[in-house]
């Protein structure tokens, strides 16, 4: 029925997973999250997960709008404190909130805390706006990414506070026209593109803008990471007007990323296949580094990084140096200076 609205409470039992499966008859669906949704306090309390991996799951719900001020609490510490605990008899360590094929998604004003794994994942969605949200987890909580994005386009994340134990925002393969604006990030692993090319896969990322963000106390700052032997490309990427405070690896492009270890170097022969990285700009990036090596462009050699530009970049703190291999571009008014070989 056209222009008919129904207002009814949706009851979500705290101990159970829940799936919202479209398509829906209405072109828009509005949800107001008023209370707190809390996960079980014990591992035995989990009654299963959607597809073994998700706690709250939306699929094929078009025009979905979720507004706060409610909170989703994943009670993640019961998973984190058991080292290596990735699953129970009921489910794997779950992502708290997942959106699949939800075009026109809008999410605002919600709070997300202490989830077992990813706080939010967005996959196969177009025309998404996420703003004015808060995501909190301890800096040492494993794999607690704030927002993970894959196979999606025309997506905006803005005016939000994300403090986790992993990537604040992770932009994965199959993404186009992604904008991250006025986001506070830290602690965590920074704002990342990738990892791309896992398990020899083909991944593409294009037209990404990260601007007017503050990154504080993170293990990485602005990062592009690809895995050896993958294929595809990452291009048309702009990092602009970023303030960095005591950040390890403030600027890094790494084609030797190991998916099983955050700090390991994965060697590959010079002719090994690789995700091609090109047309990346860093402009008006200022702040302090927690590590001596402030800028890293570590290209494998199969495809040189091309059209890499730094302009008005100043990172200070520990007599910083840069490392640059197999990279072509322009490095203007940049500290520490970049010399490539």
Short mmCIF file of C-alpha atoms in Angstrom, two decimals, residues 58-249:
data_model
loop_
_atom_site.label_atom_id
_atom_site.label_comp_id
_atom_site.label_asym_id
_atom_site.label_seq_id
_atom_site.Cartn_x
_atom_site.Cartn_y
_atom_site.Cartn_z
CA UNK A 58 20.63 -7.51 7.23
CA UNK A 59 20.41 -8.72 3.65
CA UNK A 60 18.62 -7.28 0.60
CA UNK A 61 16.83 -4.60 2.65
CA UNK A 62 16.75 -1.58 0.34
CA UNK A 63 16.40 1.97 1.65
CA UNK A 64 17.27 0.86 5.19
CA UNK A 65 17.68 3.68 7.71
CA UNK A 66 18.91 2.94 11.25
CA UNK A 67 19.08 5.75 13.80
CA UNK A 68 20.36 5.86 17.38
CA UNK A 69 20.87 6.61 20.15
CA UNK A 70 20.92 2.92 21.06
CA UNK A 71 23.95 0.73 21.65
CA UNK A 72 25.16 -2.68 20.48
CA UNK A 73 27.44 -4.36 23.05
CA UNK A 74 29.21 -7.51 21.88
CA UNK A 75 30.70 -8.51 25.27
CA UNK A 76 33.86 -9.36 23.37
CA UNK A 77 36.22 -9.83 26.32
CA UNK A 78 35.01 -13.41 26.82
CA UNK A 79 36.40 -14.18 23.37
CA UNK A 80 39.56 -12.06 23.57
CA UNK A 81 40.83 -13.42 26.90
CA UNK A 82 40.90 -16.98 25.58
CA UNK A 83 43.86 -16.70 23.25
CA UNK A 84 43.15 -18.45 19.97
CA UNK A 85 39.44 -18.67 20.79
CA UNK A 86 37.83 -18.28 17.37
CA UNK A 87 34.65 -20.30 17.76
CA UNK A 88 32.30 -22.12 20.08
CA UNK A 89 30.18 -25.12 19.26
CA UNK A 90 27.56 -22.63 18.10
CA UNK A 91 29.51 -20.22 15.87
CA UNK A 92 32.77 -18.64 14.85
CA UNK A 93 33.92 -15.45 16.56
CA UNK A 94 31.19 -13.25 15.08
CA UNK A 95 30.97 -9.91 13.34
CA UNK A 96 28.41 -7.92 15.31
CA UNK A 97 26.54 -6.08 12.56
CA UNK A 98 26.57 -7.06 8.88
CA UNK A 99 24.88 -5.47 5.88
CA UNK A 100 24.70 -7.41 2.62
CA UNK A 101 23.17 -6.00 -0.58
CA UNK A 102 21.45 -3.14 1.27
CA UNK A 103 21.45 -0.29 -1.26
CA UNK A 104 20.65 3.16 0.09
CA UNK A 105 21.69 2.21 3.62
CA UNK A 106 21.83 5.04 6.19
CA UNK A 107 23.22 4.56 9.69
CA UNK A 108 23.53 7.37 12.22
CA UNK A 109 23.75 8.10 15.92
CA UNK A 110 24.43 4.55 17.13
CA UNK A 111 27.11 3.28 19.52
CA UNK A 112 28.97 -0.01 19.08
CA UNK A 113 31.24 -1.42 21.79
CA UNK A 114 33.43 -4.42 22.57
CA UNK A 115 32.41 -6.75 19.79
CA UNK A 116 34.05 -10.19 19.52
CA UNK A 117 35.44 -9.47 16.05
CA UNK A 118 34.45 -6.84 13.47
CA UNK A 119 32.05 -4.23 14.77
CA UNK A 120 30.46 -3.63 11.38
CA UNK A 121 30.85 -5.01 7.86
CA UNK A 122 29.28 -3.66 4.68
CA UNK A 123 29.30 -5.88 1.61
CA UNK A 124 27.69 -5.57 -1.81
CA UNK A 125 26.02 -2.24 -1.00
CA UNK A 126 25.63 0.93 -3.06
CA UNK A 127 24.80 4.48 -1.96
CA UNK A 128 25.63 4.15 1.74
CA UNK A 129 25.91 6.91 4.37
CA UNK A 130 27.35 6.17 7.83
CA UNK A 131 27.72 9.17 10.12
CA UNK A 132 27.84 10.35 13.71
CA UNK A 133 28.49 6.90 15.14
CA UNK A 134 30.80 5.76 17.93
CA UNK A 135 32.79 2.52 17.97
CA UNK A 136 34.85 1.56 21.03
CA UNK A 137 37.00 -1.45 21.96
CA UNK A 138 40.33 -1.74 23.80
CA UNK A 139 43.47 -1.12 21.78
CA UNK A 140 44.68 -4.67 22.44
CA UNK A 141 41.44 -6.42 21.42
CA UNK A 142 42.17 -8.69 18.42
CA UNK A 143 40.55 -8.21 15.00
CA UNK A 144 38.00 -5.70 16.26
CA UNK A 145 37.89 -3.58 13.10
CA UNK A 146 35.53 -0.64 13.25
CA UNK A 147 34.03 -0.70 9.74
CA UNK A 148 35.00 -3.18 7.01
CA UNK A 149 33.88 -2.47 3.44
CA UNK A 150 33.92 -4.83 0.48
CA UNK A 151 32.33 -5.02 -2.99
CA UNK A 152 30.56 -1.70 -2.44
CA UNK A 153 30.38 1.70 -4.13
CA UNK A 154 29.37 5.32 -3.48
CA UNK A 155 29.84 5.05 0.27
CA UNK A 156 30.43 7.83 2.81
CA UNK A 157 31.72 7.48 6.37
CA UNK A 158 31.87 10.77 8.25
CA UNK A 159 31.85 12.61 11.58
CA UNK A 160 32.51 9.52 13.69
CA UNK A 161 34.75 8.34 16.52
CA UNK A 162 36.36 4.91 16.08
CA UNK A 163 38.68 3.44 18.72
CA UNK A 164 39.46 -0.27 18.35
CA UNK A 165 42.15 -2.95 18.37
CA UNK A 166 42.44 -3.19 14.58
CA UNK A 167 41.68 -1.07 11.50
CA UNK A 168 39.36 1.84 12.23
CA UNK A 169 38.20 1.59 8.63
CA UNK A 170 39.25 -1.17 6.22
CA UNK A 171 38.52 -0.67 2.51
CA UNK A 172 38.75 -4.03 0.80
CA UNK A 173 38.49 -5.32 -2.77
CA UNK A 174 35.63 -4.55 -5.13
CA UNK A 175 35.19 -1.00 -3.86
CA UNK A 176 34.65 2.22 -5.81
CA UNK A 177 34.00 5.81 -4.71
CA UNK A 178 34.61 5.50 -0.97
CA UNK A 179 34.87 8.66 1.17
CA UNK A 180 36.08 8.83 4.77
CA UNK A 181 35.74 12.32 6.23
CA UNK A 182 36.15 13.86 9.71
CA UNK A 183 36.78 10.56 11.46
CA UNK A 184 38.75 10.33 14.70
CA UNK A 185 40.75 7.08 14.70
CA UNK A 186 42.75 5.66 17.58
CA UNK A 187 43.77 3.44 19.14
CA UNK A 188 43.82 0.79 16.44
CA UNK A 189 45.66 0.06 13.21
CA UNK A 190 44.71 3.22 11.34
CA UNK A 191 42.76 3.65 8.12
CA UNK A 192 43.63 0.89 5.66
CA UNK A 193 43.09 -0.07 2.06
CA UNK A 194 43.38 -3.84 1.96
CA UNK A 195 44.68 -6.27 2.45
CA UNK A 196 44.31 -6.90 -1.29
CA UNK A 197 45.16 -10.01 -3.27
CA UNK A 198 44.80 -12.55 -0.48
CA UNK A 199 45.19 -16.19 -1.55
CA UNK A 200 46.17 -15.15 -5.06
CA UNK A 201 42.87 -13.31 -5.53
CA UNK A 202 42.00 -10.45 -7.88
CA UNK A 203 41.02 -7.25 -6.05
CA UNK A 204 40.28 -3.73 -7.24
CA UNK A 205 39.96 -0.46 -5.32
CA UNK A 206 39.39 2.84 -7.07
CA UNK A 207 38.46 6.43 -6.25
CA UNK A 208 39.00 6.65 -2.50
CA UNK A 209 39.23 9.90 -0.51
CA UNK A 210 40.30 10.06 3.13
CA UNK A 211 40.29 13.64 4.39
CA UNK A 212 40.02 15.87 7.46
CA UNK A 213 40.72 12.95 9.81
CA UNK A 214 42.62 12.74 13.09
CA UNK A 215 44.65 9.57 13.70
CA UNK A 216 46.10 9.20 17.21
CA UNK A 217 48.20 6.49 18.88
CA UNK A 218 47.68 3.85 16.20
CA UNK A 219 49.99 1.09 14.92
CA UNK A 220 49.61 2.41 11.39
CA UNK A 221 48.32 5.66 9.99
CA UNK A 222 47.40 5.78 6.31
CA UNK A 223 48.05 2.30 4.94
CA UNK A 224 47.73 0.43 1.65
CA UNK A 225 48.54 -3.26 2.05
CA UNK A 226 48.69 -5.99 -0.57
CA UNK A 227 49.65 -9.65 -0.38
CA UNK A 228 52.22 -11.21 -2.74
CA UNK A 229 50.90 -13.28 -5.67
CA UNK A 230 47.58 -11.44 -5.87
CA UNK A 231 46.39 -9.42 -8.88
CA UNK A 232 44.30 -6.31 -9.53
CA UNK A 233 44.84 -2.65 -8.74
CA UNK A 234 44.45 0.16 -6.23
CA UNK A 235 44.33 3.60 -7.86
CA UNK A 236 42.81 7.06 -7.71
CA UNK A 237 43.43 7.41 -3.96
CA UNK A 238 43.70 10.70 -2.05
CA UNK A 239 44.75 11.23 1.58
CA UNK A 240 44.35 14.91 2.43
CA UNK A 241 44.24 17.20 5.47
CA UNK A 242 45.20 14.52 8.00
CA UNK A 243 46.55 15.15 11.51
CA UNK A 244 48.71 12.35 12.95
CA UNK A 245 49.60 12.12 16.65
CA UNK A 246 52.23 9.62 17.87
CA UNK A 247 51.46 7.14 15.10
CA UNK A 248 53.60 4.14 14.17
CA UNK A 249 54.15 3.81 10.40
#
